[in-house]
PDB file of N, CA and C in Angstrom:
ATOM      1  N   UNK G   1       4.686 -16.707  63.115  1.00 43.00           N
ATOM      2  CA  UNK G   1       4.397 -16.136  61.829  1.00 43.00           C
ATOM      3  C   UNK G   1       5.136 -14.822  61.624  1.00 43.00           C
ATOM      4  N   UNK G   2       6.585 -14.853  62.191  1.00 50.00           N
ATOM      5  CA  UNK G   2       7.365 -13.570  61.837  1.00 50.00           C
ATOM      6  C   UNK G   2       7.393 -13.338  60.269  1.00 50.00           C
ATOM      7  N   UNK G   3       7.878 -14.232  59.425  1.00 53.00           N
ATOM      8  CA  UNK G   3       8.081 -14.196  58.259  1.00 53.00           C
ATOM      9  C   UNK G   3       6.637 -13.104  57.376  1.00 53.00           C
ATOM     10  N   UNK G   4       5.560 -13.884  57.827  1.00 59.00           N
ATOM     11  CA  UNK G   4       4.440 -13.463  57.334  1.00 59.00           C
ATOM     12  C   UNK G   4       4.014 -11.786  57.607  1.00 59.00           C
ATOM     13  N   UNK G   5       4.183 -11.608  58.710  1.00 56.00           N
ATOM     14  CA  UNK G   5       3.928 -10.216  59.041  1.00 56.00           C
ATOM     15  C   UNK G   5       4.766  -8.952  58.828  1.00 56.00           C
ATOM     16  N   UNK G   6       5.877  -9.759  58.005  1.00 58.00           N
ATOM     17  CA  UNK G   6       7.220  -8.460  57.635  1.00 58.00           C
ATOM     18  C   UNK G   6       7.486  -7.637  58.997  1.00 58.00           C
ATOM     19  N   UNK G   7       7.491  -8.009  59.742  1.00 65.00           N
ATOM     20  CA  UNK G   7       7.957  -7.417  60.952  1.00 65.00           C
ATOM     21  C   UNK G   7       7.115  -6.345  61.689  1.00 65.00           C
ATOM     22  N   UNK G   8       5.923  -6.450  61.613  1.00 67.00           N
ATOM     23  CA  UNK G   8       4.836  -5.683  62.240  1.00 67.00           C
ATOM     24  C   UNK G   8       4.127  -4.839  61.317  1.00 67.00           C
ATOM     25  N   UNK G   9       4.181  -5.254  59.656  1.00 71.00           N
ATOM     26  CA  UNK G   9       3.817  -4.259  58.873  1.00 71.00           C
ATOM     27  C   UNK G   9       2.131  -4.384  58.950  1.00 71.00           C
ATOM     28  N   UNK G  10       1.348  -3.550  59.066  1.00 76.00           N
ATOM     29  CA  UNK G  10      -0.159  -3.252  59.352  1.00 76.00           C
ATOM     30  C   UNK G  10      -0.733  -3.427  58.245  1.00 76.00           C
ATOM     31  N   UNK G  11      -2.053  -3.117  58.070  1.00 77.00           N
ATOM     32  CA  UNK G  11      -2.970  -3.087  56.762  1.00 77.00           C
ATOM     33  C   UNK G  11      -2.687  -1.961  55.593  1.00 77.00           C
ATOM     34  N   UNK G  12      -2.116  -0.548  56.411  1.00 82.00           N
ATOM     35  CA  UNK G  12      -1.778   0.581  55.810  1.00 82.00           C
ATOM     36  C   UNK G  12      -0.197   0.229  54.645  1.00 82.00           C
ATOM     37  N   UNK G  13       0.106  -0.321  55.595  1.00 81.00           N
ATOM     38  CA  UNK G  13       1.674  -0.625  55.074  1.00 81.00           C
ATOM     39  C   UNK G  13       1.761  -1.628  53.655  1.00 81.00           C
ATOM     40  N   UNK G  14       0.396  -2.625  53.978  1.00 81.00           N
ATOM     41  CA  UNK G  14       0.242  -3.671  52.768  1.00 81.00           C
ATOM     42  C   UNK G  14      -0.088  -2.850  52.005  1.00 81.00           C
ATOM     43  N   UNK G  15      -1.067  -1.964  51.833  1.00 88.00           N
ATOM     44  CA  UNK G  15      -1.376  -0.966  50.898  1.00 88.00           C
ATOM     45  C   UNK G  15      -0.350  -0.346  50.191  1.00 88.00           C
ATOM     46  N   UNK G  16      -0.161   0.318  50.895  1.00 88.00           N
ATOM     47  CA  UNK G  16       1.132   1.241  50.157  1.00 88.00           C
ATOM     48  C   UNK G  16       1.858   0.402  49.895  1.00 88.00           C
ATOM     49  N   UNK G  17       2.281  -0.540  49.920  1.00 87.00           N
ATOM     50  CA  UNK G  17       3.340  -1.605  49.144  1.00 87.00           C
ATOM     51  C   UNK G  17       2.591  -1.808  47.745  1.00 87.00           C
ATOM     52  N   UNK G  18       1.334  -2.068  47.699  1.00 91.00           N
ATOM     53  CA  UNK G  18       0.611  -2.861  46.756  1.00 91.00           C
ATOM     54  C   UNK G  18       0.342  -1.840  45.845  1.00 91.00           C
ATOM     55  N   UNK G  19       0.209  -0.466  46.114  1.00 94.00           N
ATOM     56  CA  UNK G  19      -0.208   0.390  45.063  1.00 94.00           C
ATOM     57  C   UNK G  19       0.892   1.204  44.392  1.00 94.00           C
ATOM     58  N   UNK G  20       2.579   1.178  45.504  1.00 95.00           N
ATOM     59  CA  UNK G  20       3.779   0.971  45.136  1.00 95.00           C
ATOM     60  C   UNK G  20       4.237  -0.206  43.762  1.00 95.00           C
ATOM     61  N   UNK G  21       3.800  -1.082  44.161  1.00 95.00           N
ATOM     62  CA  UNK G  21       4.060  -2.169  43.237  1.00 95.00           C
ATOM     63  C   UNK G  21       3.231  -1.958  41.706  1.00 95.00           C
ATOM     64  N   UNK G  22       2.075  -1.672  41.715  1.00 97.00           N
ATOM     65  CA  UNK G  22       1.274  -1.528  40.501  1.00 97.00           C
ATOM     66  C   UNK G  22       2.029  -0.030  39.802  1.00 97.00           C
ATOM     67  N   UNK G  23       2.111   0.880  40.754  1.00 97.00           N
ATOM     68  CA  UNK G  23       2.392   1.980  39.871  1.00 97.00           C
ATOM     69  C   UNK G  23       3.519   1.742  39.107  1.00 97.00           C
ATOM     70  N   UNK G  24       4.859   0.714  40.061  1.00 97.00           N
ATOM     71  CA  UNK G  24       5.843   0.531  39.354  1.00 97.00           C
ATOM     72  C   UNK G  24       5.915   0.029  38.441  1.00 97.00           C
ATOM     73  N   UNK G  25       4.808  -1.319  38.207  1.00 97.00           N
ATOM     74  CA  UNK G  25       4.512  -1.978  36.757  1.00 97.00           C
ATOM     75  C   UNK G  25       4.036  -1.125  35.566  1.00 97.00           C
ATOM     76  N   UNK G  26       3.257  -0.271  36.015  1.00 97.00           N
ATOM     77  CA  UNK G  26       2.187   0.456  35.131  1.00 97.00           C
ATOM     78  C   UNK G  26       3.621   1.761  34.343  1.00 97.00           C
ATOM     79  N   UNK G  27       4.559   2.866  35.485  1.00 97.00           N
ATOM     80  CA  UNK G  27       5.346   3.443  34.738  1.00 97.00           C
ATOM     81  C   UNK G  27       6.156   2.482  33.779  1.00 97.00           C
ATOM     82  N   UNK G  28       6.418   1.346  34.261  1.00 97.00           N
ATOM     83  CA  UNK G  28       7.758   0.854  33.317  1.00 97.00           C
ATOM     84  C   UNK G  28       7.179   0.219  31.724  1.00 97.00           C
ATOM     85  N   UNK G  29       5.788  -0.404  31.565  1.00 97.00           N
ATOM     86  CA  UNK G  29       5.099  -0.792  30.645  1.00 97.00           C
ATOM     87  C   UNK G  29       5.034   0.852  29.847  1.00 97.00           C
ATOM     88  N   UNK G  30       4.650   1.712  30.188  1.00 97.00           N
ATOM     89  CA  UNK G  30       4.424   2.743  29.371  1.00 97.00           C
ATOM     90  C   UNK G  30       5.830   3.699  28.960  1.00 97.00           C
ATOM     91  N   UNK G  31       6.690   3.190  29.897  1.00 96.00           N
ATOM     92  CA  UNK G  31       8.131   3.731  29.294  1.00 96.00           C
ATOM     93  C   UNK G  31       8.518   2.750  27.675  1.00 96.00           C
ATOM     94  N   UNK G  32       8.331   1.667  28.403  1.00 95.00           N
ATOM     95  CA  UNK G  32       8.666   0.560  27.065  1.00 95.00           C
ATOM     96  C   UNK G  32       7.568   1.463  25.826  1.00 95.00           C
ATOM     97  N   UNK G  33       6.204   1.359  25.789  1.00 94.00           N
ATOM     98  CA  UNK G  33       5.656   1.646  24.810  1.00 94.00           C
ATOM     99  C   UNK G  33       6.059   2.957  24.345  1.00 94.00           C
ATOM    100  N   UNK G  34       6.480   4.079  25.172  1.00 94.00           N
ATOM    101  CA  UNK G  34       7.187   5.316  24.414  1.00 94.00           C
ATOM    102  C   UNK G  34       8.234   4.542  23.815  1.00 94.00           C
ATOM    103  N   UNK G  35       9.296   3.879  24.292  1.00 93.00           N
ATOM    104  CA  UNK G  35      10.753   3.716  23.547  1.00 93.00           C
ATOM    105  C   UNK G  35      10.481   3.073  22.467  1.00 93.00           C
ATOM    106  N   UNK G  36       9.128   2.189  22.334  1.00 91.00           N
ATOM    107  CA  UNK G  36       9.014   1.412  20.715  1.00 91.00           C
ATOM    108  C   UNK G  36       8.586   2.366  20.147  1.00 91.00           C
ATOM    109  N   UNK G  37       7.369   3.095  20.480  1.00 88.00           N
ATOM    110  CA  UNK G  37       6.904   4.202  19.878  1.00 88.00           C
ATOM    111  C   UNK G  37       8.239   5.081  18.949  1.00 88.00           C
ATOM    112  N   UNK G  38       8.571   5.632  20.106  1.00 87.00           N
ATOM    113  CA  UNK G  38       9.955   6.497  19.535  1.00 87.00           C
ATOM    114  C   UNK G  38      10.615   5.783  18.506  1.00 87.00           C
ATOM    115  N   UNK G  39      11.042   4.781  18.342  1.00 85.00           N
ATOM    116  CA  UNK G  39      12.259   4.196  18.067  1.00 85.00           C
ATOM    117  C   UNK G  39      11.434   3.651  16.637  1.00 85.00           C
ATOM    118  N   UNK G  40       9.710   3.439  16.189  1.00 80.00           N
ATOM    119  CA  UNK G  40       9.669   3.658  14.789  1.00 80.00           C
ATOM    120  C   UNK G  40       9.392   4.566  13.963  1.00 80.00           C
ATOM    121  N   UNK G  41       9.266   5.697  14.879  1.00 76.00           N
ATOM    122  CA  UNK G  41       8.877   6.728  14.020  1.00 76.00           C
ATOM    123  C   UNK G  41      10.052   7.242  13.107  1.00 76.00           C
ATOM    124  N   UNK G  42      11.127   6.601  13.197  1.00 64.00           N
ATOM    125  CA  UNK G  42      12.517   6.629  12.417  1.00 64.00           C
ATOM    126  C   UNK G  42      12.605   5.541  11.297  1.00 64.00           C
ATOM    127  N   UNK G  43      11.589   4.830  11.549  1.00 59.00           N
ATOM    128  CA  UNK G  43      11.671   3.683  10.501  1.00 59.00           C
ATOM    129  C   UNK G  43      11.590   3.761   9.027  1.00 59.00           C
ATOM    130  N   UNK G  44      11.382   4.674   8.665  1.00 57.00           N
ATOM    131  CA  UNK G  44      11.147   4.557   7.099  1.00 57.00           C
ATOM    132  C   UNK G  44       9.406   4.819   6.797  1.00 57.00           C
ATOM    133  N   UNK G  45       8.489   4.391   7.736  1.00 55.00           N
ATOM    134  CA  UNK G  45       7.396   4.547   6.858  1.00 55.00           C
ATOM    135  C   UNK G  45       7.011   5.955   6.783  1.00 55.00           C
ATOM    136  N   UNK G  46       6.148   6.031   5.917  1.00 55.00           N
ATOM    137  CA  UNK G  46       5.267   7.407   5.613  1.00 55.00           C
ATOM    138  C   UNK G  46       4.656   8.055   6.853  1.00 55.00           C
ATOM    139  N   UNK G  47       4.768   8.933   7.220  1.00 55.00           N
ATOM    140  CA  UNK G  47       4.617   9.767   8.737  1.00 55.00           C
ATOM    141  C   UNK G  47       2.416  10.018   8.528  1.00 55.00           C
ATOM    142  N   UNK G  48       2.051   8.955   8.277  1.00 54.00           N
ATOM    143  CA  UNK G  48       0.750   9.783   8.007  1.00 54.00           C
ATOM    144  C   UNK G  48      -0.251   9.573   9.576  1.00 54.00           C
ATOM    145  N   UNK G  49      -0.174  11.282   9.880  1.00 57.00           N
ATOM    146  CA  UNK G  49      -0.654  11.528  10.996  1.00 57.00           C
ATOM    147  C   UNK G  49      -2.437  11.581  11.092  1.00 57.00           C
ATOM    148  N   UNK G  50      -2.985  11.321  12.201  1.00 61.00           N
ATOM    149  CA  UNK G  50      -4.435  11.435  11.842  1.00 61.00           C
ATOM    150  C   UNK G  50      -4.820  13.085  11.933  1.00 61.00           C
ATOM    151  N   UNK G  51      -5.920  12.897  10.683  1.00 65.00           N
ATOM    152  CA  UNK G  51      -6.647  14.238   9.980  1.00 65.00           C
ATOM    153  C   UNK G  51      -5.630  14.381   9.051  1.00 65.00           C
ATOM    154  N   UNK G  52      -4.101  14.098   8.493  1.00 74.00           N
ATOM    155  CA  UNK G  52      -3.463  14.410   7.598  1.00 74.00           C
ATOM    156  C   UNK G  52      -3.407  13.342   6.791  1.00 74.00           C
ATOM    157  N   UNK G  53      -3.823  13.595   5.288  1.00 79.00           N
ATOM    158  CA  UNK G  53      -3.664  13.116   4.463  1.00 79.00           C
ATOM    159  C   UNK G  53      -2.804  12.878   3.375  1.00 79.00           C
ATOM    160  N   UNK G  54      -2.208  11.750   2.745  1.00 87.00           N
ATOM    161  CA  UNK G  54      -1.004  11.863   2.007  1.00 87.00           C
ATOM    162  C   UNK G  54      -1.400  12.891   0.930  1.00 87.00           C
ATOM    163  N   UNK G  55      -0.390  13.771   0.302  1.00 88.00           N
ATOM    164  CA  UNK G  55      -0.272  15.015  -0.966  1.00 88.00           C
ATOM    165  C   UNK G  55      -0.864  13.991  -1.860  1.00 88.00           C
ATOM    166  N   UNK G  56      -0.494  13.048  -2.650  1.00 89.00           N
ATOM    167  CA  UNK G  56      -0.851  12.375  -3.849  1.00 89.00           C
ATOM    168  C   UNK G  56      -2.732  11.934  -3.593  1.00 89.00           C
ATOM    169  N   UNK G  57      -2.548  11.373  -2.408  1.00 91.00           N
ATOM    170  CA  UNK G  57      -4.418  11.093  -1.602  1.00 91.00           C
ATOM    171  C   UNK G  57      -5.397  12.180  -2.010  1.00 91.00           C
ATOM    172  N   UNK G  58      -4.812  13.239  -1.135  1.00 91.00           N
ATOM    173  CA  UNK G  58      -5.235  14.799  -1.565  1.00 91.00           C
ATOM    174  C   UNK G  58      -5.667  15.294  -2.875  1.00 91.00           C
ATOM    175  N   UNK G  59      -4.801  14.932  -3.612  1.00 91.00           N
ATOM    176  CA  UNK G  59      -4.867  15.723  -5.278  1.00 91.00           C
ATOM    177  C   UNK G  59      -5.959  14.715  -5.971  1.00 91.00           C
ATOM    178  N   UNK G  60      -5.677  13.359  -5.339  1.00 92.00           N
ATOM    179  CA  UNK G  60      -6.778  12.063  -6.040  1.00 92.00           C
ATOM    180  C   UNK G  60      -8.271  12.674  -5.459  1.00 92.00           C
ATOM    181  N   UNK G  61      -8.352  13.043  -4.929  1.00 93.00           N
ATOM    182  CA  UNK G  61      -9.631  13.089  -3.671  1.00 93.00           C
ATOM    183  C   UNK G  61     -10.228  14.144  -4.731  1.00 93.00           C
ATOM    184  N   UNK G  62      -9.238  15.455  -5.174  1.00 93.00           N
ATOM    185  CA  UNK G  62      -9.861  16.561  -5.833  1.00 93.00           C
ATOM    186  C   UNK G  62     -10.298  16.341  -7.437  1.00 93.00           C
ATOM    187  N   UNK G  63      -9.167  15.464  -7.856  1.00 93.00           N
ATOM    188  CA  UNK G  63      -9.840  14.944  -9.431  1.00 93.00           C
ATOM    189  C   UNK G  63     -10.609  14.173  -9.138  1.00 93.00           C
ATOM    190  N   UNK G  64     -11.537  13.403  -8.433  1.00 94.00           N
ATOM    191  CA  UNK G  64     -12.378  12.774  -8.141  1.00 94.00           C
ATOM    192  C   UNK G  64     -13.980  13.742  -7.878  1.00 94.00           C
ATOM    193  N   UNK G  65     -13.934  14.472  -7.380  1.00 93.00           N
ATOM    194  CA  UNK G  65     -14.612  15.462  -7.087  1.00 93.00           C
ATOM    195  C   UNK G  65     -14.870  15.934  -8.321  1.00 93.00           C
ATOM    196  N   UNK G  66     -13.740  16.320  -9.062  1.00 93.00           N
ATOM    197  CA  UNK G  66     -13.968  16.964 -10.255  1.00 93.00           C
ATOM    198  C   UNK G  66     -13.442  18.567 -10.197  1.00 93.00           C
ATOM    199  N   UNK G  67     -12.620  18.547  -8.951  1.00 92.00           N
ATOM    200  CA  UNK G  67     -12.060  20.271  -8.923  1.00 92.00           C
ATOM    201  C   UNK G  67     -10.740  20.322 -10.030  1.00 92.00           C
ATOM    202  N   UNK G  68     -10.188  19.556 -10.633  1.00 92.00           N
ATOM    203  CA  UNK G  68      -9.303  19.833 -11.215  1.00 92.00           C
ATOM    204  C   UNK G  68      -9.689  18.711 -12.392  1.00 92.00           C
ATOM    205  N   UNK G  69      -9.073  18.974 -13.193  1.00 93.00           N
ATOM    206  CA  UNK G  69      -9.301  17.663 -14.875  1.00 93.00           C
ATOM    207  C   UNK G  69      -8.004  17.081 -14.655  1.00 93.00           C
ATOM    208  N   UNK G  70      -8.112  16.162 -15.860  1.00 93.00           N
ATOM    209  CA  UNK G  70      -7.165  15.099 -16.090  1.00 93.00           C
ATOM    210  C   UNK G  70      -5.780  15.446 -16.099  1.00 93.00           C
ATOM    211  N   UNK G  71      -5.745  16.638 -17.047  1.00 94.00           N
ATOM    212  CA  UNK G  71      -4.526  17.087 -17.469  1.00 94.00           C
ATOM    213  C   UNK G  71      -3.730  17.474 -16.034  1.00 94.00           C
ATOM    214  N   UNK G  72      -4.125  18.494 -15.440  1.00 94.00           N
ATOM    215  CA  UNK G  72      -3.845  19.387 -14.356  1.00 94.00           C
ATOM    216  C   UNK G  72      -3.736  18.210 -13.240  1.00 94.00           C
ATOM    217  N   UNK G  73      -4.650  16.734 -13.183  1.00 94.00           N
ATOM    218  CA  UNK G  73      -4.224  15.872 -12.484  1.00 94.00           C
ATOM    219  C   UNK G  73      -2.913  15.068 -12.616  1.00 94.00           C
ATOM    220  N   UNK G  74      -2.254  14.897 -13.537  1.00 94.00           N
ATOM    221  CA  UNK G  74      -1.349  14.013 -14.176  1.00 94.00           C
ATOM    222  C   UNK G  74       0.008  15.168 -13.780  1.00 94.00           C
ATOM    223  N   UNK G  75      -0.403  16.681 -13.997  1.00 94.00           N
ATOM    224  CA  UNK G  75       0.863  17.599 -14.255  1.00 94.00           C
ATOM    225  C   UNK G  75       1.084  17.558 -12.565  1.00 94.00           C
ATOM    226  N   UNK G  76       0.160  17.678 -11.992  1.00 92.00           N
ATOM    227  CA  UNK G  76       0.359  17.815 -10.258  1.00 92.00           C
ATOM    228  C   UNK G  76       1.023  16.519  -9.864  1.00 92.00           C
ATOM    229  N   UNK G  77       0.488  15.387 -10.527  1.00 91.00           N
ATOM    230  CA  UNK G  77       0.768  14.310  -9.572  1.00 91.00           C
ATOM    231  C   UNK G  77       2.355  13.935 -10.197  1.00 91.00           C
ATOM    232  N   UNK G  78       2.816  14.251 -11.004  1.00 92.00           N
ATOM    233  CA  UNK G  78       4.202  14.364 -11.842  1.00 92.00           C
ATOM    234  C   UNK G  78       5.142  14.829 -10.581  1.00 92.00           C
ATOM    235  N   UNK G  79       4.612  16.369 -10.688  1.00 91.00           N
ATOM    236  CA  UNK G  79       5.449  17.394  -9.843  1.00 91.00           C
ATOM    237  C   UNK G  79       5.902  16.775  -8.247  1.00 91.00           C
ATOM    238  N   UNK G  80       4.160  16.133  -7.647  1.00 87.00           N
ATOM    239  CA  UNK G  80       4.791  15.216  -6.440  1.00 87.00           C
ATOM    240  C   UNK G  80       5.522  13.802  -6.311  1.00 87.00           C
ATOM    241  N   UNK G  81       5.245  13.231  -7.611  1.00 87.00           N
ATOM    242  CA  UNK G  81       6.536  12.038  -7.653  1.00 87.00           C
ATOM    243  C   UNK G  81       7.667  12.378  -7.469  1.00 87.00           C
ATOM    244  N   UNK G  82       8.180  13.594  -8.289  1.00 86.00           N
ATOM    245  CA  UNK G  82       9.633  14.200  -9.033  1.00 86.00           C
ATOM    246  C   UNK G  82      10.021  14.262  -7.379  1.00 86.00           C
ATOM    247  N   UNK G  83       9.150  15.206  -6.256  1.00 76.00           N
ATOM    248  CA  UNK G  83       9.372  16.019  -5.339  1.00 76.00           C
ATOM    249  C   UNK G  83      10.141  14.613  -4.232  1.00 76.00           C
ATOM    250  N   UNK G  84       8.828  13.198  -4.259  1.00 66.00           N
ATOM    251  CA  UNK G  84       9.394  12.503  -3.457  1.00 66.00           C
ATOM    252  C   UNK G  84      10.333  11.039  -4.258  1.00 66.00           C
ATOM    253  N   UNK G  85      10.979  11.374  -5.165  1.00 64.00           N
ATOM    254  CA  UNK G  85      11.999  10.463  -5.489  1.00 64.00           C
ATOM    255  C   UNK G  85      13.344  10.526  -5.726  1.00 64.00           C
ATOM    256  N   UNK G  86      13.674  12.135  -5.536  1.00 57.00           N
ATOM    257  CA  UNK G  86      14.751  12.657  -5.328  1.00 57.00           C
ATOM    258  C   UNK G  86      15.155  13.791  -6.028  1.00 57.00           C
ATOM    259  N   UNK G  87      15.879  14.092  -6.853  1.00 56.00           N
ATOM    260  CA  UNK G  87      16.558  15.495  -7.533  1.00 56.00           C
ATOM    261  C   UNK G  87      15.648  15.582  -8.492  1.00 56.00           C
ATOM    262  N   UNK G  88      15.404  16.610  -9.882  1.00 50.00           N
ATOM    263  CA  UNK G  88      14.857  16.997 -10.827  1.00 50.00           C
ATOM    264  C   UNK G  88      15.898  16.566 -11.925  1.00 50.00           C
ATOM    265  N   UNK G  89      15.170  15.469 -12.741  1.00 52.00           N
ATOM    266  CA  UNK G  89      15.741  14.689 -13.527  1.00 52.00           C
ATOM    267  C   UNK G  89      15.847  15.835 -14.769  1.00 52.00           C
ATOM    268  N   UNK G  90      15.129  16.516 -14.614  1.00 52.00           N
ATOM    269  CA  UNK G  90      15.033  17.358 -15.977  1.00 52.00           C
ATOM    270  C   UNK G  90      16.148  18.485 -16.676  1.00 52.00           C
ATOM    271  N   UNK G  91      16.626  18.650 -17.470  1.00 49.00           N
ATOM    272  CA  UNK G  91      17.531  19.135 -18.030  1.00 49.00           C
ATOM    273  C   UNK G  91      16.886  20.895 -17.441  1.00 49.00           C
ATOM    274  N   UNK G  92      18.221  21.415 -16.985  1.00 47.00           N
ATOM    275  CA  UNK G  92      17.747  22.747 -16.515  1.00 47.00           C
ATOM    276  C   UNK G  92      18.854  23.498 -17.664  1.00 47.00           C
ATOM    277  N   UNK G  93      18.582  25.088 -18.000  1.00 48.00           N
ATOM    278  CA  UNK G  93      19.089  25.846 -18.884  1.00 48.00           C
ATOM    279  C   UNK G  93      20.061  26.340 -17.876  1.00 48.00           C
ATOM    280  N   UNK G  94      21.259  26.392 -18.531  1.00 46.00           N
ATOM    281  CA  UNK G  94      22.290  27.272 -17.949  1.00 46.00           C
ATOM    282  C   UNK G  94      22.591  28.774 -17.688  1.00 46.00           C
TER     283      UNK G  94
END
């Protein structure tokens, strides 16, 4: 039973092989999940982190409440469309 005994390896030795072996599974699974991780936070979606709420969510949450009226809701939520759809369409004075 040479084959079997790896050449005199003991009970200590199976160990440390075996908890060698798991750790190696366990770093390389959690490397993968950082590199997907990483690799969508570039994707395009909306970055919404927990406890942070989207700006437009926010301003809905407060006309709902009733801290701000209609008007002042519509002029805010204007200002954050304009902000996330690109340049200021609006004619500026020279």
């Amino acid at each position: 039973m040479y084959y079997w005994n790896h050449r005199g390896m003991n009970g200590w030795g199976w160990f440390v092989a075996s908890i060698s072996a798991i750790l190696f599974w366990m770093l390389l699974i959690l490397l993968i999940v950082f590199l997907v991780r990483t690799m969508n936070r570039g994707s395009g979606r909306p970055h919404n982190t927990p406890g942070r709420l989207p700006p437009e969510r926010v301003l809905a949450e407060r006309f709902a409440r009733g801290e701000i009226d209609e008007e002042e809701y519509r002029r805010r939520l204007a200002v954050l469309r304009e902000e996330h759809h690109g340049p200021d369409k609006r004619e500026r004075a020279p």
